[in-house]
Amino acid sequence: MQSRTSAGRAGRPRSAAADAAILAATRAALVELGWSRLTLGDVATRAGVAKTTLYRRWAGKNELVVDAVAELFDELRLPDRGTLAADIEGVVLQFAALLARPEAKSGLMAVLAESTRDDALRERIRASIVDRQKRLVLEGRARAQQRGELPLETDPVEAARTADLIFDVVAGAVVHRELISAEPVDEEWVHSFTRLLLLGLSG
Amino acid sequence: MQSRTSAGRAGRPRSAAADAAILAATRAALVELGWSRLTLGDVATRAGVAKTTLYRRWAGKNELVVDAVAELFDELRLPDRGTLAADIEGVVLQFAALLARPEAKSGLMAVLAESTRDDALRERIRASIVDRQKRLVLEGRARAQQRGELPLETDPVEAARTADLIFDVVAGAVVHRELISAEPVDEEWVHSFTRLLLLGLSG
DNA sequence: GTATTACGCTACGACTCGTAGCGAAAGCTT
DNA sequence: AAGCTTTCGCTACGAGTCGTAGCGTAATAC
């Protein structure tokens, strides 16, 4: 028979405080050193744990950084600003502010680069980061449909395709502007972008 | 007084063949190993040159991979397909095909990640890769204006802003679809995307 | 022919990696 | 309380990579 506590495992449980300290130390190291100079030994020292403890919990640098960055995306919300246009502008500005943080920038891009050759890593990123953003698109559409700003979808397959398209356009444009063009995602840009997007969706 | 050959430098000139071999070897190593496992010693061996030769020409892994990937972007052209919509679809498919190659994927994303903490590297990427794509946007607009499909711009500042926006939307959406959503940029997607973009620009 | 630069090769200290082994600590179970 | 189980911190280790220095040789400009 299985115990009811700690998933039935006996023995000393893993320290939750250590987890938090390690992830915070990882983000701090990303800010100071960037991806390439970040070493797991350094992270362990910063977090005040032994290097072996770190290797017991994460398979490597990739997985660790994914988890460290994923926590940042917990902050994303979809505020109700009354209209679809205002909702889009709000969430885009939020997303851009997140991407402007150096730990998010360098960490996210680096693990995405690694994920091009590692399917398990890509799935991990999708589950803990990308899907979290995608939900905002779905929520935003549902809210706009309730308001009557968007027509109700008839074909669910087509609806999913459109949602995917919007997601790639919105997230892609913000990421490209911020990380590749390296120019600010300010209110003026967001306003122009939102106008383009809504016009494009009006057909 | 300066000589007319080889930029006036005396002595044995650098081998152009070595340059080509090194860049080709870098791409091959990117395909087989990806960014993180790629070592300069391995590239030197593949290229048939000494490791020291490599270090005499490039400051490090970042700069080498930028140059190796930049050569791939030389292939990008803007074919004249008769209409703006067809031109966009053509160039987007071309860009997507380029990004689908593993050496472009992993190499480009990795140096972009590093560039978030290295301004000189970002400038190198901009000059040798990004601007080359951006020119396609400017050419496409000029061609469309000649055809009368787009109005002539009056304010040059506003025109530049719009071009930047289009560039971020197009390149960003394709990159996001291909590298983050990890779904194919096929003709159906390109068609939907082009429709959204042109509708959005019609205002 | 001579000066000058590039090249291949070897060797090197410094660093990081990921793992193994150990004794001690912490919590669950009875 | 006693015993069992797992985690933790620490140390040490071989393997691999890094970037550089030094040397003799090759190739070109003058």
Coordinates of C-alpha atoms (C1' of nucleotides) in Angstrom, one line a residue:
Chain A
M1 CA 0.0 0.0 0.0
Q2 CA 1.2 3.5 -0.9
S3 CA 1.6 6.4 1.5
R4 CA -0.3 9.6 1.0
T5 CA 2.6 12.0 1.5
S6 CA 5.3 13.1 -0.9
A7 CA 4.2 10.9 -3.7
G8 CA 4.7 7.9 -1.5
R9 CA 8.5 8.2 -1.4
A10 CA 10.3 7.4 1.8
G11 CA 13.4 9.1 3.1
R12 CA 14.5 12.7 3.2
P13 CA 12.5 14.8 0.7
R14 CA 14.2 17.2 -1.7
S15 CA 14.5 20.8 -0.5
A16 CA 12.0 23.1 -2.2
A17 CA 14.1 26.0 -1.0
A18 CA 17.1 24.6 -2.9
D19 CA 15.0 24.5 -6.1
A20 CA 14.0 28.1 -5.8
A21 CA 17.6 29.2 -4.9
I22 CA 19.0 27.3 -7.9
L23 CA 16.5 28.8 -10.4
A24 CA 17.1 32.3 -9.0
A25 CA 20.9 31.8 -9.1
T26 CA 20.5 30.6 -12.7
R27 CA 18.7 33.8 -13.7
A28 CA 21.3 35.9 -11.9
A29 CA 24.1 34.1 -13.7
L30 CA 22.3 34.7 -17.0
V31 CA 22.2 38.4 -16.4
E32 CA 25.9 38.7 -15.4
L33 CA 27.5 36.1 -17.6
G34 CA 25.1 35.3 -20.4
W35 CA 24.4 31.8 -21.7
S36 CA 27.8 30.7 -23.0
R37 CA 29.8 31.7 -19.9
L38 CA 27.3 30.3 -17.5
T39 CA 28.6 27.2 -15.8
L40 CA 26.7 24.8 -13.5
G41 CA 29.5 25.0 -11.0
D42 CA 29.0 28.7 -10.7
V43 CA 25.3 28.4 -10.4
A44 CA 25.7 25.9 -7.6
T45 CA 28.0 28.2 -5.7
R46 CA 25.6 31.1 -6.1
A47 CA 22.7 29.1 -4.9
G48 CA 24.7 27.8 -1.9
V49 CA 24.3 24.1 -2.9
A50 CA 26.7 21.4 -4.0
K51 CA 27.2 20.9 -7.7
T52 CA 26.1 17.3 -7.3
T53 CA 22.8 18.4 -6.0
L54 CA 22.2 20.4 -9.1
Y55 CA 23.0 17.4 -11.3
R56 CA 20.6 15.2 -9.3
R57 CA 17.7 17.4 -10.3
W58 CA 18.5 18.6 -13.8
A59 CA 20.0 16.7 -16.7
G60 CA 22.1 19.7 -17.9
K61 CA 22.3 23.3 -18.6
N62 CA 19.5 23.3 -21.2
E63 CA 16.9 21.9 -18.9
L64 CA 17.9 24.1 -16.0
V65 CA 17.7 27.3 -18.0
V66 CA 14.3 26.3 -19.5
D67 CA 12.9 26.0 -16.0
A68 CA 14.6 29.2 -14.8
V69 CA 13.1 31.2 -17.7
A70 CA 9.7 29.5 -17.5
E71 CA 9.1 31.0 -14.1
L72 CA 9.4 34.4 -15.7
F73 CA 6.5 33.7 -18.0
D74 CA 4.2 33.0 -15.0
E75 CA 3.8 36.7 -14.8
L76 CA 2.0 37.0 -18.1
R77 CA -1.7 38.0 -17.8
L78 CA -4.4 39.1 -20.2
P79 CA -5.9 42.3 -18.6
D80 CA -9.4 43.2 -19.7
R81 CA -9.0 46.7 -21.2
G82 CA -12.5 46.8 -22.8
T83 CA -11.7 46.3 -26.5
L84 CA -9.8 43.8 -28.5
A85 CA -7.4 46.4 -29.7
A86 CA -6.6 47.5 -26.2
D87 CA -6.3 43.9 -25.0
I88 CA -3.8 43.2 -27.8
E89 CA -1.7 46.3 -27.1
G90 CA -1.6 45.4 -23.4
V91 CA -0.5 41.9 -23.8
V92 CA 2.1 42.8 -26.4
L93 CA 3.6 45.5 -24.2
Q94 CA 3.7 42.9 -21.3
F95 CA 5.4 40.4 -23.5
A96 CA 7.9 42.9 -24.8
A97 CA 8.8 44.0 -21.3
L98 CA 9.5 40.4 -20.4
L99 CA 11.7 39.9 -23.4
A100 CA 13.6 43.0 -22.6
R101 CA 15.0 41.5 -19.5
P102 CA 18.5 40.1 -20.1
E103 CA 17.9 36.8 -18.4
A104 CA 14.8 36.2 -20.6
K105 CA 16.6 37.3 -23.8
S106 CA 19.7 35.3 -23.6
G107 CA 18.2 32.3 -21.8
L108 CA 15.3 31.9 -24.1
M109 CA 17.1 32.4 -27.3
A110 CA 19.9 30.0 -26.3
V111 CA 17.6 27.1 -25.4
L112 CA 15.6 27.7 -28.5
A113 CA 18.8 27.4 -30.5
E114 CA 19.6 24.1 -28.7
S115 CA 16.1 22.8 -29.2
T116 CA 16.7 22.8 -33.0
R117 CA 18.7 19.6 -32.4
D118 CA 16.9 18.2 -29.4
D119 CA 13.3 17.2 -29.7
A120 CA 12.8 16.5 -26.0
L121 CA 14.1 19.9 -25.2
R122 CA 11.8 21.5 -27.7
E123 CA 8.8 19.7 -26.1
R124 CA 9.9 20.9 -22.7
I125 CA 10.0 24.5 -24.0
R126 CA 6.6 24.1 -25.7
A127 CA 5.0 22.8 -22.6
S128 CA 6.4 25.2 -20.0
I129 CA 6.8 28.4 -22.0
V130 CA 5.2 28.6 -25.5
D131 CA 1.8 27.1 -24.6
R132 CA 1.5 29.5 -21.8
Q133 CA 1.7 32.4 -24.3
K134 CA -0.6 30.7 -26.7
R135 CA -3.3 30.5 -24.1
L136 CA -3.4 34.3 -24.1
V137 CA -4.3 34.3 -27.8
L138 CA -7.1 31.9 -27.2
E139 CA -8.4 33.8 -24.2
G140 CA -8.2 37.1 -26.1
R141 CA -10.2 35.7 -29.0
A142 CA -12.9 34.2 -26.8
R143 CA -13.3 37.5 -25.0
A144 CA -13.5 39.4 -28.2
Q145 CA -16.2 36.9 -29.5
Q146 CA -18.2 37.5 -26.3
R147 CA -18.0 41.2 -26.9
G148 CA -19.1 40.7 -30.5
E149 CA -15.9 42.1 -31.9
L150 CA -15.0 38.8 -33.7
P151 CA -17.4 36.4 -35.4
L152 CA -18.0 33.0 -33.8
E153 CA -16.0 30.3 -35.5
T154 CA -17.9 27.6 -37.3
D155 CA -15.1 25.2 -38.4
P156 CA -13.0 24.2 -35.4
V157 CA -10.1 23.1 -37.6
E158 CA -10.0 26.5 -39.4
A159 CA -10.3 28.2 -36.1
A160 CA -7.2 26.5 -34.7
R161 CA -5.3 27.3 -37.9
T162 CA -6.2 31.0 -37.5
A163 CA -5.2 31.0 -33.9
D164 CA -1.8 29.5 -34.8
L165 CA -1.3 32.1 -37.5
I166 CA -2.1 34.9 -35.1
F167 CA 0.2 33.5 -32.5
D168 CA 3.1 33.2 -34.8
V169 CA 2.5 36.7 -36.2
V170 CA 2.2 38.4 -32.8
A171 CA 4.9 36.6 -30.9
G172 CA 7.2 36.5 -33.9
A173 CA 7.0 40.2 -34.6
V174 CA 7.7 41.1 -31.0
V175 CA 10.6 38.7 -30.7
H176 CA 12.0 39.9 -34.0
R177 CA 11.7 43.6 -33.2
E178 CA 13.2 43.2 -29.7
L179 CA 15.9 40.6 -30.3
I180 CA 16.9 40.9 -33.9
S181 CA 16.1 44.5 -35.0
A182 CA 17.1 45.4 -31.4
E183 CA 14.7 48.4 -31.4
P184 CA 12.3 49.3 -28.7
V185 CA 8.7 47.9 -28.6
D186 CA 7.2 51.2 -27.5
E187 CA 3.6 52.3 -27.6
E188 CA 3.9 53.8 -31.0
W189 CA 5.2 50.6 -32.6
V190 CA 2.6 48.5 -30.7
H191 CA -0.1 50.8 -32.0
S192 CA 0.9 50.5 -35.6
F193 CA 1.3 46.7 -35.3
T194 CA -2.1 46.3 -33.7
R195 CA -3.7 48.3 -36.4
L196 CA -2.1 46.1 -39.1
L197 CA -3.1 43.0 -37.3
L198 CA -6.8 43.9 -36.8
L199 CA -7.1 45.2 -40.3
G200 CA -5.7 41.9 -41.6
L201 CA -8.1 39.9 -39.5
S202 CA -11.2 41.9 -40.6
G203 CA -11.6 39.9 -43.8
Chain B
M1 CA 53.1 54.8 -51.3
Q2 CA 50.7 51.9 -51.3
S3 CA 50.9 48.9 -53.6
R4 CA 48.0 48.0 -55.8
T5 CA 47.8 44.4 -54.9
S6 CA 46.5 42.6 -51.9
A7 CA 45.7 45.8 -50.0
G8 CA 49.4 46.8 -50.1
R9 CA 50.5 44.0 -47.7
A10 CA 53.9 42.3 -48.2
G11 CA 54.5 38.7 -47.6
R12 CA 52.5 35.5 -48.2
P13 CA 48.9 36.3 -48.7
R14 CA 46.1 34.4 -46.9
S15 CA 44.7 31.5 -48.7
A16 CA 41.2 32.2 -50.0
A17 CA 40.7 28.5 -50.4
A18 CA 41.3 28.0 -46.7
D19 CA 38.6 30.6 -46.0
A20 CA 36.1 28.7 -48.1
A21 CA 37.1 25.3 -46.6
I22 CA 36.8 26.6 -43.1
L23 CA 33.3 28.1 -43.6
A24 CA 32.1 25.0 -45.3
A25 CA 33.5 22.9 -42.5
T26 CA 31.7 25.1 -40.0
R27 CA 28.4 24.5 -41.7
A28 CA 29.0 20.8 -41.9
A29 CA 29.9 20.7 -38.2
L30 CA 26.7 22.7 -37.4
V31 CA 24.7 20.1 -39.2
E32 CA 26.3 17.1 -37.4
L33 CA 27.0 18.5 -34.0
G34 CA 24.9 21.6 -33.5
W35 CA 26.1 24.8 -31.9
S36 CA 27.1 23.6 -28.4
R37 CA 29.2 20.6 -29.4
L38 CA 30.9 22.4 -32.3
T39 CA 34.5 23.0 -31.4
L40 CA 37.0 25.1 -33.3
G41 CA 39.5 22.3 -33.2
D42 CA 37.1 20.0 -34.9
V43 CA 36.3 22.6 -37.6
A44 CA 40.0 23.0 -38.3
T45 CA 40.5 19.3 -38.7
R46 CA 37.5 19.1 -41.1
A47 CA 38.8 22.0 -43.1
G48 CA 42.3 20.5 -43.3
V49 CA 43.9 23.5 -41.7
A50 CA 45.7 24.0 -38.4
K51 CA 43.7 25.3 -35.4
T52 CA 46.1 28.3 -35.2
T53 CA 45.1 29.4 -38.7
L54 CA 41.5 29.5 -37.7
Y55 CA 42.3 31.7 -34.7
R56 CA 44.4 34.1 -36.9
R57 CA 41.3 34.9 -38.9
W58 CA 38.4 34.8 -36.5
A59 CA 38.2 36.0 -33.0
G60 CA 36.1 33.1 -31.8
K61 CA 33.2 30.7 -32.4
N62 CA 30.6 33.5 -32.6
E63 CA 32.3 35.4 -35.5
L64 CA 33.1 32.3 -37.4
V65 CA 29.5 31.0 -37.3
V66 CA 28.1 34.4 -38.3
D67 CA 30.3 34.4 -41.5
A68 CA 29.4 30.7 -42.2
V69 CA 25.7 31.4 -41.9
A70 CA 25.9 34.7 -43.8
E71 CA 27.0 32.9 -46.9
L72 CA 23.8 31.0 -46.9
F73 CA 21.8 34.2 -47.1
D74 CA 23.5 35.2 -50.3
E75 CA 21.1 32.9 -52.1
L76 CA 18.1 35.0 -51.2
R77 CA 16.5 36.7 -54.2
L78 CA 13.3 38.5 -55.0
P79 CA 11.8 36.9 -58.0
D80 CA 9.3 38.9 -60.1
R81 CA 6.1 37.0 -60.1
G82 CA 3.9 39.7 -61.4
T83 CA 1.9 40.8 -58.3
L84 CA 2.8 41.9 -54.8
A85 CA 1.0 38.9 -53.3
A86 CA 2.9 36.5 -55.4
D87 CA 6.2 38.2 -54.7
I88 CA 5.6 38.0 -51.0
E89 CA 4.7 34.4 -51.1
G90 CA 7.8 33.6 -53.2
V91 CA 10.2 35.3 -50.9
V92 CA 8.6 33.9 -47.8
L93 CA 8.9 30.4 -49.1
Q94 CA 12.5 31.0 -50.0
F95 CA 13.3 32.4 -46.6
A96 CA 11.5 29.5 -44.9
A97 CA 13.4 26.9 -47.0
L98 CA 16.6 28.6 -45.9
L99 CA 15.6 28.5 -42.2
A100 CA 14.6 24.8 -42.5
R101 CA 18.3 23.9 -43.1
P102 CA 19.8 22.7 -39.8
E103 CA 23.0 24.7 -40.2
A104 CA 21.0 27.9 -40.6
K105 CA 18.6 27.1 -37.8
S106 CA 21.0 26.2 -35.1
G107 CA 23.8 28.6 -36.2
L108 CA 21.6 31.7 -36.6
M109 CA 19.7 31.2 -33.4
A110 CA 22.8 30.6 -31.4
V111 CA 24.6 33.7 -32.5
L112 CA 21.5 35.7 -32.0
A113 CA 21.4 34.5 -28.5
E114 CA 25.0 35.5 -27.9
S115 CA 24.4 38.8 -29.5
T116 CA 22.1 39.8 -26.7
R117 CA 25.2 40.4 -24.6
D118 CA 27.6 41.5 -27.3
D119 CA 27.0 44.7 -29.2
A120 CA 29.8 44.1 -31.7
L121 CA 28.4 40.7 -32.6
R122 CA 24.9 42.1 -33.0
E123 CA 26.3 44.7 -35.4
R124 CA 28.1 42.0 -37.4
I125 CA 24.9 40.0 -37.7
R126 CA 23.0 43.1 -38.7
A127 CA 25.4 44.0 -41.4
S128 CA 26.0 40.6 -42.9
I129 CA 22.6 38.9 -42.5
V130 CA 19.7 41.0 -41.4
D131 CA 20.2 43.9 -43.7
R132 CA 20.4 41.5 -46.6
Q133 CA 16.9 40.4 -45.8
K134 CA 15.7 43.9 -45.2
R135 CA 16.7 44.9 -48.7
L136 CA 14.2 42.4 -50.1
V137 CA 11.4 44.3 -48.3
L138 CA 12.5 47.6 -49.7
E139 CA 12.8 46.2 -53.2
G140 CA 9.4 44.5 -53.0
R141 CA 7.8 47.8 -52.0
A142 CA 9.5 49.7 -54.8
R143 CA 8.3 47.2 -57.3
A144 CA 4.8 47.2 -56.0
Q145 CA 4.7 51.0 -56.2
Q146 CA 5.9 50.9 -59.8
R147 CA 3.0 48.5 -60.6
G148 CA 0.6 50.9 -58.8
E149 CA -0.2 48.2 -56.2
L150 CA 1.0 50.5 -53.3
P151 CA 0.7 54.2 -53.0
L152 CA 3.8 56.3 -53.3
E153 CA 5.1 57.4 -49.9
T154 CA 5.1 61.0 -49.0
D155 CA 6.8 61.2 -45.6
P156 CA 10.2 59.3 -45.8
V157 CA 10.3 58.9 -42.0
E158 CA 6.9 57.3 -42.0
A159 CA 7.9 55.1 -44.9
A160 CA 10.9 53.9 -43.1
R161 CA 8.8 53.1 -40.0
T162 CA 6.4 51.1 -42.1
A163 CA 9.1 49.2 -43.8
D164 CA 10.6 48.3 -40.4
L165 CA 7.2 47.1 -39.2
I166 CA 6.7 44.9 -42.3
F167 CA 10.1 43.5 -41.9
D168 CA 9.6 42.5 -38.3
V169 CA 6.2 41.0 -39.0
V170 CA 7.3 39.0 -42.0
A171 CA 10.6 37.7 -40.8
G172 CA 9.4 37.3 -37.3
A173 CA 6.3 35.3 -38.2
V174 CA 8.4 32.9 -40.4
V175 CA 11.1 32.5 -37.8
H176 CA 8.5 31.9 -35.1
R177 CA 6.6 29.4 -37.1
E178 CA 9.6 27.5 -38.2
L179 CA 11.8 27.6 -35.1
I180 CA 9.4 27.9 -32.2
S181 CA 6.1 26.5 -33.2
A182 CA 8.2 24.0 -35.2
E183 CA 5.5 23.6 -37.8
P184 CA 6.0 23.7 -41.6
V185 CA 5.9 26.9 -43.6
D186 CA 4.0 25.4 -46.4
E187 CA 2.0 27.0 -49.2
E188 CA -1.2 27.0 -47.3
W189 CA 0.3 28.9 -44.3
V190 CA 2.1 31.3 -46.6
H191 CA -1.1 32.0 -48.4
S192 CA -3.0 32.8 -45.2
F193 CA -0.2 34.9 -43.9
T194 CA 0.1 36.9 -47.1
R195 CA -3.6 37.5 -47.1
L196 CA -3.5 38.8 -43.5
L197 CA -0.5 41.0 -44.3
L198 CA -1.9 42.6 -47.4
L199 CA -5.3 43.2 -45.8
G200 CA -3.5 44.9 -42.9
L201 CA -1.5 47.1 -45.2
S202 CA -4.5 48.2 -47.2
G203 CA -5.5 50.9 -44.8
Chain C
dG1 C1' 67.6 37.5 -53.5
dT2 C1' 65.6 39.3 -49.4
dA3 C1' 62.1 40.8 -46.4
dT4 C1' 57.7 39.8 -44.7
dT5 C1' 53.8 37.4 -43.8
dA6 C1' 51.0 33.0 -43.5
dC7 C1' 51.1 28.3 -42.4
dG8 C1' 51.4 23.6 -39.9
dC9 C1' 52.7 21.5 -36.0
dT10 C1' 53.5 20.6 -31.1
dA11 C1' 53.0 21.6 -26.5
dC12 C1' 51.1 23.9 -22.6
dG13 C1' 48.4 25.7 -18.3
dA14 C1' 43.8 26.8 -17.2
dC15 C1' 39.3 25.7 -17.0
dT16 C1' 34.9 23.1 -17.3
dC17 C1' 32.5 18.9 -17.4
dG18 C1' 30.0 15.1 -15.4
dT19 C1' 30.6 11.3 -12.2
dA20 C1' 32.0 8.4 -8.1
dG21 C1' 32.5 7.7 -3.4
dC22 C1' 31.9 8.9 1.3
dG23 C1' 29.9 10.3 5.8
dA24 C1' 26.3 13.1 7.7
dA25 C1' 21.7 15.0 7.8
dA26 C1' 16.6 14.7 7.4
dG27 C1' 12.3 12.7 7.2
dC28 C1' 9.1 8.6 6.8
dT29 C1' 7.5 4.2 8.8
dT30 C1' 6.4 1.1 12.3
Chain D
dA1 C1' 12.2 5.5 19.9
dA2 C1' 14.5 2.7 16.4
dG3 C1' 15.4 1.8 11.8
dC4 C1' 15.2 2.5 6.9
dT5 C1' 15.6 5.4 2.9
dT6 C1' 16.8 9.2 0.4
dT7 C1' 19.1 13.6 0.0
dC8 C1' 23.0 16.6 0.9
dG9 C1' 27.8 18.5 1.0
dC10 C1' 32.3 17.6 0.1
dT11 C1' 36.4 15.9 -2.3
dA12 C1' 38.6 14.0 -6.0
dC13 C1' 39.1 12.4 -10.6
dG14 C1' 39.9 11.6 -15.9
dA15 C1' 38.4 13.5 -20.0
dG16 C1' 37.9 17.2 -23.0
dT17 C1' 38.2 22.0 -24.7
dC18 C1' 40.2 26.5 -24.8
dG19 C1' 43.3 30.0 -26.5
dT20 C1' 48.3 30.9 -26.9
dA21 C1' 53.3 30.5 -27.7
dG22 C1' 57.1 28.9 -30.1
dC23 C1' 59.3 27.1 -34.0
dG24 C1' 60.7 25.8 -38.7
dT25 C1' 58.8 26.1 -43.3
dA26 C1' 56.2 27.8 -47.4
dA27 C1' 54.6 31.5 -50.4
dT28 C1' 54.5 35.9 -52.1
dA29 C1' 55.9 41.2 -52.7
dC30 C1' 59.6 44.2 -53.5

